[in-house]
Coordinates of C-alpha atoms and ligand atoms in Angstrom, one line a residue:
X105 CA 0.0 0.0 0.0
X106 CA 1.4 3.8 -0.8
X107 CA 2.3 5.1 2.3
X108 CA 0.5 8.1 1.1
X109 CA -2.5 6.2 1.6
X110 CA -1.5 5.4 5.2
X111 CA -1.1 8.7 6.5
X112 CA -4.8 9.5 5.7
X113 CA -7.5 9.0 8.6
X114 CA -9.5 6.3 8.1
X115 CA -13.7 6.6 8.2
X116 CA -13.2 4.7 11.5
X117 CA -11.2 6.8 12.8
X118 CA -13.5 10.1 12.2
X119 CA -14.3 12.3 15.8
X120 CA -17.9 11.7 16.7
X121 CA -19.0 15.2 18.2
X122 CA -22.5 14.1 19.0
X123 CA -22.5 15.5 22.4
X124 CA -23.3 19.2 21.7
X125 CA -26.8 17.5 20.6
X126 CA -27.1 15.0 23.7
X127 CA -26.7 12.4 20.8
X128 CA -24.0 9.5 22.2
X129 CA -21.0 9.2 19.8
X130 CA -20.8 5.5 20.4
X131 CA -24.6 4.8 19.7
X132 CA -24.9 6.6 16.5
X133 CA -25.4 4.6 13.3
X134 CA -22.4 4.4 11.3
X135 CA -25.1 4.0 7.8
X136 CA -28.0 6.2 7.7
X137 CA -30.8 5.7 4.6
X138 CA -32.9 8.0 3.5
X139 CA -35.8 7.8 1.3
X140 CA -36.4 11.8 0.2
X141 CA -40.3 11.8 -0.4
X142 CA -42.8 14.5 -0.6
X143 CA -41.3 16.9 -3.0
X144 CA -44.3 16.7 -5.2
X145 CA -47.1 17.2 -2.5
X146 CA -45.2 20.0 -1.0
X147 CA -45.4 22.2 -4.0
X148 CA -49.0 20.9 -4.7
X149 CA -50.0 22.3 -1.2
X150 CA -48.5 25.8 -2.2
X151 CA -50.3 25.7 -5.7
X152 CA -46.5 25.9 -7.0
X153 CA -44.9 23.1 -9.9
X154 CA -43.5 20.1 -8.8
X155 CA -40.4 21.3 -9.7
X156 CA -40.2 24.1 -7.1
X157 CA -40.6 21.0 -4.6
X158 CA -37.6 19.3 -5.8
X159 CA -35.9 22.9 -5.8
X160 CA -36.5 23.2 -1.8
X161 CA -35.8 19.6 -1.9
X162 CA -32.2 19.9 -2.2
X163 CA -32.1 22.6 0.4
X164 CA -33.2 19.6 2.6
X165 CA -30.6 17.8 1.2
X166 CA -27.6 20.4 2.3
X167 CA -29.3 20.3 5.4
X168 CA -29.0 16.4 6.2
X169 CA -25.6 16.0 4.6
X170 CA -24.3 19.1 7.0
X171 CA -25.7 17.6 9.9
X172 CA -24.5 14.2 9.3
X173 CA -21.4 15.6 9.1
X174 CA -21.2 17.4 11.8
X175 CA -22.7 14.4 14.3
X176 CA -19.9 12.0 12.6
X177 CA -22.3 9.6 10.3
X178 CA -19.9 7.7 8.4
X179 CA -22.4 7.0 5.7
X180 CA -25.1 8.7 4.5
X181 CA -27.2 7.1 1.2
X182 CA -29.8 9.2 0.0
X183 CA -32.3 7.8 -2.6
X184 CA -32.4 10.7 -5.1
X185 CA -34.2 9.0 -8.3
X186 CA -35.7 5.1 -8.5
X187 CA -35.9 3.5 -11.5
X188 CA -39.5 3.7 -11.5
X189 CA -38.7 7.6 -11.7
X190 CA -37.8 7.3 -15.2
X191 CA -41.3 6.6 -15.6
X192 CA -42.5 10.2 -14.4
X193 CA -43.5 12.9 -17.5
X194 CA -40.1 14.0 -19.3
X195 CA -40.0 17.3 -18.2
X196 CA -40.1 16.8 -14.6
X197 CA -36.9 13.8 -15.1
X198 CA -34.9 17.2 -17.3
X199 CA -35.8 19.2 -14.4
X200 CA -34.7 16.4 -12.1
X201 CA -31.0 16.4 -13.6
X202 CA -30.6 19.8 -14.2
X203 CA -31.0 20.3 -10.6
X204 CA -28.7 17.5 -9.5
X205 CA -26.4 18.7 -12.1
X206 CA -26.7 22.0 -10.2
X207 CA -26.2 20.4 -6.5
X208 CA -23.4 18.9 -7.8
X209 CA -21.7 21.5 -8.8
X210 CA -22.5 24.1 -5.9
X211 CA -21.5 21.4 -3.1
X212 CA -18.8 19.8 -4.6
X213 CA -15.9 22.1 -3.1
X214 CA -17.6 22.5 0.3
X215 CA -17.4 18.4 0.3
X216 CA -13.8 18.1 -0.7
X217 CA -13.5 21.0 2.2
X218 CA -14.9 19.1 4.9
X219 CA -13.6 15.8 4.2
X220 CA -16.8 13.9 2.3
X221 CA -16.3 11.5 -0.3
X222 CA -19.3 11.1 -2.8
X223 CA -20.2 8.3 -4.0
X224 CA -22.8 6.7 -6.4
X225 CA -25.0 3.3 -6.7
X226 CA -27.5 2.8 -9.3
X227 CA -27.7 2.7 -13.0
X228 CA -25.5 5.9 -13.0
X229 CA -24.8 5.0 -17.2
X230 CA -28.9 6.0 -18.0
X231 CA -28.0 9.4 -16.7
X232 CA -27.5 12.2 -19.4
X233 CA -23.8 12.3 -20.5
X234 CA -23.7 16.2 -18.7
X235 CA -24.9 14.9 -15.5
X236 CA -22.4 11.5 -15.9
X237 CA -19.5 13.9 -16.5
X238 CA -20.5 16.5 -13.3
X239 CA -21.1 13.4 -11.2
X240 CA -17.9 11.5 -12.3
X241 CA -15.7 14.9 -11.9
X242 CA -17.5 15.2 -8.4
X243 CA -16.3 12.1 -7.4
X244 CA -12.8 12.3 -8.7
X245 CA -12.7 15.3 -6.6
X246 CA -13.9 14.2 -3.5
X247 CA -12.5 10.7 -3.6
X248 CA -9.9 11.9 -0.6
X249 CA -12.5 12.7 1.8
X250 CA -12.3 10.4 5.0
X251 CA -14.4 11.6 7.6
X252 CA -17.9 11.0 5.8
X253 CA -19.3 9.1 2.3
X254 CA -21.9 10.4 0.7
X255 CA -24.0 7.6 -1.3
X256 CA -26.2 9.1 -4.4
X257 CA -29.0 6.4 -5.1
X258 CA -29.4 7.3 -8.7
X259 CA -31.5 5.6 -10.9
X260 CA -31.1 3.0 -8.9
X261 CA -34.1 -0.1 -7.6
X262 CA -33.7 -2.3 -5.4
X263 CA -34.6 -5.4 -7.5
X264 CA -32.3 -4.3 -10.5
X265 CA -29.5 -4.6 -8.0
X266 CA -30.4 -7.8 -7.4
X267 CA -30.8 -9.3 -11.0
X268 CA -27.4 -7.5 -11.5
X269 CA -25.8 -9.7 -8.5
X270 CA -27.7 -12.5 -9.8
X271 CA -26.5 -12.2 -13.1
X272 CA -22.7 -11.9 -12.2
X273 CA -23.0 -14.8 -10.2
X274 CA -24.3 -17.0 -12.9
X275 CA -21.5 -15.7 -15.4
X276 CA -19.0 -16.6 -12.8
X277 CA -20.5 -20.0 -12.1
X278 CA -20.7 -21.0 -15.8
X279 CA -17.1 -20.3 -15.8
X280 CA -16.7 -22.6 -13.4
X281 CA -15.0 -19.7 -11.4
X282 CA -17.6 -20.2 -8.5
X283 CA -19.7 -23.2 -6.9
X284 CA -23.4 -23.2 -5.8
X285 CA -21.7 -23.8 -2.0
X286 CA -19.5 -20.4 -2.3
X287 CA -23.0 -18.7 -2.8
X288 CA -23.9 -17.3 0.9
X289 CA -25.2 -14.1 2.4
X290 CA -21.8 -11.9 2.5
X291 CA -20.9 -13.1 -1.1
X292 CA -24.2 -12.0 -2.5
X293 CA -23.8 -8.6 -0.6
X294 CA -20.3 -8.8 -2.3
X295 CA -21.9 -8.9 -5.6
X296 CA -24.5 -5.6 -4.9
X297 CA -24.0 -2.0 -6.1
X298 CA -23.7 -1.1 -2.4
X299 CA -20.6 -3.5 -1.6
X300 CA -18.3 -1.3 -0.4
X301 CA -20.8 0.3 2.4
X302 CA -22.0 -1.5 5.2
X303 CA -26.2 -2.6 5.5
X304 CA -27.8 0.7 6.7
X305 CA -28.7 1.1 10.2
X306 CA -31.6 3.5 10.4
X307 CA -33.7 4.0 7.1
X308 CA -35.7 7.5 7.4
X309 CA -38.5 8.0 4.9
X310 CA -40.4 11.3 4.8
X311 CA -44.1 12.1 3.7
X312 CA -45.7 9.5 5.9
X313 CA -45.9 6.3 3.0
X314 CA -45.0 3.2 4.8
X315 CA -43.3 1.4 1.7
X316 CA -40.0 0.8 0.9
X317 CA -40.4 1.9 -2.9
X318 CA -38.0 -0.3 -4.4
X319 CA -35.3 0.9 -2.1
X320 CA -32.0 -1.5 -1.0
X321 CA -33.8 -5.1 -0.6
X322 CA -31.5 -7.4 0.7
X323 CA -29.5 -4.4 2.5
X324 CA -32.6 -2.7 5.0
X325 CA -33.1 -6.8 6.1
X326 CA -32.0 -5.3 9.8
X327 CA -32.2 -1.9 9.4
X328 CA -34.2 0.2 12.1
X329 CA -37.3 2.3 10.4
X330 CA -38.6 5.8 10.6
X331 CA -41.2 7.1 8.7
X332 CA -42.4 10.4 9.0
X333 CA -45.2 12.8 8.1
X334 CA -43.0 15.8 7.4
X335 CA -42.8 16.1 3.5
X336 CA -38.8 16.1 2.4
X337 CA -38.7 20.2 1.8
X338 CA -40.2 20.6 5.7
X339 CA -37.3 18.2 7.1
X340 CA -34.7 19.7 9.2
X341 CA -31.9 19.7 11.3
X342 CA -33.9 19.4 14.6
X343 CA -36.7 16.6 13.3
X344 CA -33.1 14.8 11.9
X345 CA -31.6 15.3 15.2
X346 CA -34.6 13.9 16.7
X347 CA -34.5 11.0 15.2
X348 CA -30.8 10.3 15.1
X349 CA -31.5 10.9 19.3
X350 CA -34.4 8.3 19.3
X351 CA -32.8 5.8 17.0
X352 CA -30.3 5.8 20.4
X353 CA -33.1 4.3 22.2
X354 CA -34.1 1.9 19.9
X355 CA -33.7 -2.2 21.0
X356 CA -31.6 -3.7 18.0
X357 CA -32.3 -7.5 18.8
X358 CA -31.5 -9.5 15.4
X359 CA -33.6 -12.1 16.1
X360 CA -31.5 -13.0 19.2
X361 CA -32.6 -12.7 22.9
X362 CA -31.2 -10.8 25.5
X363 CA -28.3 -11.8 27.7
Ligands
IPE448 C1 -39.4 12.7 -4.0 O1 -40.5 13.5 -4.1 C2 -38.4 13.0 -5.1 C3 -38.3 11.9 -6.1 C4 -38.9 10.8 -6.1 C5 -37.4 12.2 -7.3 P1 -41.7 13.1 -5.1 O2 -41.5 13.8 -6.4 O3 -41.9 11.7 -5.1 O4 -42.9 13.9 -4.4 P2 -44.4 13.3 -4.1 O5 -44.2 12.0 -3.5 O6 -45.1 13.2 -5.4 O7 -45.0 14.3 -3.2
IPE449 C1 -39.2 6.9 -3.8 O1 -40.2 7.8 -3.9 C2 -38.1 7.2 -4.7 C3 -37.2 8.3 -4.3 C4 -37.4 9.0 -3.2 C5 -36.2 8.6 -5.2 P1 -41.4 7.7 -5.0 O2 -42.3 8.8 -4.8 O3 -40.8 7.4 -6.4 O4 -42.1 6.3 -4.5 P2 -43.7 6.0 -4.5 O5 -44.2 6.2 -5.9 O6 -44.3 6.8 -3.5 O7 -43.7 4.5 -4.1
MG450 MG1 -43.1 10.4 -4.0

């Protein structure tokens, strides 16, 4: 390994300053999922386009990437476009890239200042060439950051992620590379657009649906929920602090029993 490499802090190693919000630095969830809904019904209630919702949307987003930041989340994966979304009328999915396009290119220096890595899952070749090229650039940029990764679900689903595995698998088995017996849980999570982060530990969703939308299958098996009412351009630093604080409280069993 370059000893370049060494001398950088590792994620584990990133300070945990949860105290200033009574949150306990050892109790905090290293992965935090969210699931940014409501965009649409937020502009709806305020007779605006849906567009203006996805506009405050991403000051929501600033928001929970600041915060997580700040409290020491390690990772933070935020669903940003399903691939069901692609099914939504053209010119809200134009809109939908010109504004990540945007975010991309307002945040990216103010992530490379504080240390976040970004990174992507999902079907990030269906995105327009300009927003492949921002996003790419973006990451290339960041790719130093240690104290905090920043996941971008991007046309991403949950059950294409699992064909995908699926079908690597079977081209590796027909090459004989690979028997049914090496097939188990951490080899399939292996095989996953997420396998480099570990399964998230608390999964928000916003705007009060209680589905998962098509959202990380296999990874959310032992994840700890919260859905709330708040629609994604209301959510804020205190309701995410809120939750971070009663996720603390929470009973994570794993099918075992106590002592
Ligand atoms: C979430 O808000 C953003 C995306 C799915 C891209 P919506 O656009 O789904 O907003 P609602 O659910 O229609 O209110
Ligand atoms: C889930 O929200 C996808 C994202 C947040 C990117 P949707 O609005 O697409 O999901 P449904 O239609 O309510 O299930
Ligand atoms: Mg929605």
């Amino acid at each position: 390994m370059p000893s370049k490499r060494k001398r950088k802090k590792s994620l584990n190693s990133n300070p945990a300053p949860g105290n200033k919000y009574d949150i306990d630095p050892a109790r905090l969830p290293v992965h935090v999922a969210i699931i940014m809904d409501g965009n649409g019904r937020w502009a709806k209630k305020r007779l605006l386009n849906r567009v203006m919702g996805h506009e405050k949307g991403s000051e929501s987003v600033r928001i929970v990437v600041r915060t997580s930041r700040e409290v020491g989340i390690q990772h933070l994966t935020l669903f940003a476009f399903s691939t069901e979304n692609w099914e939504r009328p053209r010119t809200e999915i134009t809109a939908l890239m010109k504004l990540l396009n945007r975010f991309l290119k307002t945040e990216r220096n103010e992530m490379r200042d504080n240390d976040i890595r970004l990174q992507a899952i999902g079907q990030i070749d269906r995105l327009p060439e300009y927003v492949q090229k921002t996003l790419l650039k973006t990451i290339d940029l960041t790719k130093d950051g240690r104290a905090m990764q920043l996941n971008l679900a991007l046309s991403y689903g949950g059950r294409t992620d699992i064909v995908r595995m699926a079908r690597m698998i079977s081209r590796e088995s027909i090459k004989g590379q690979l028997t049914p017996e090496a097939i188990t849980p951490d080899l399939v999570s292996s095989y996953l657009y997420t396998k480099d982060l570990p399964d998230p530990d608390l999964l928000i969703r916003t705007s009060g649906e209680m589905r998962i939308s098509n959202f990380m299958l296999w990874q959310i098996a032992y994840s700890e929920l919260y859905i709330t009412d708040t629609l994604w351009p209301d959510f804020d630093k205190k309701e995410y602090l809120h939750i971070l604080k009663q996720y603390q409280s929470r009973d994570r069993r794993f099918g075992k029993i106590k002592d």
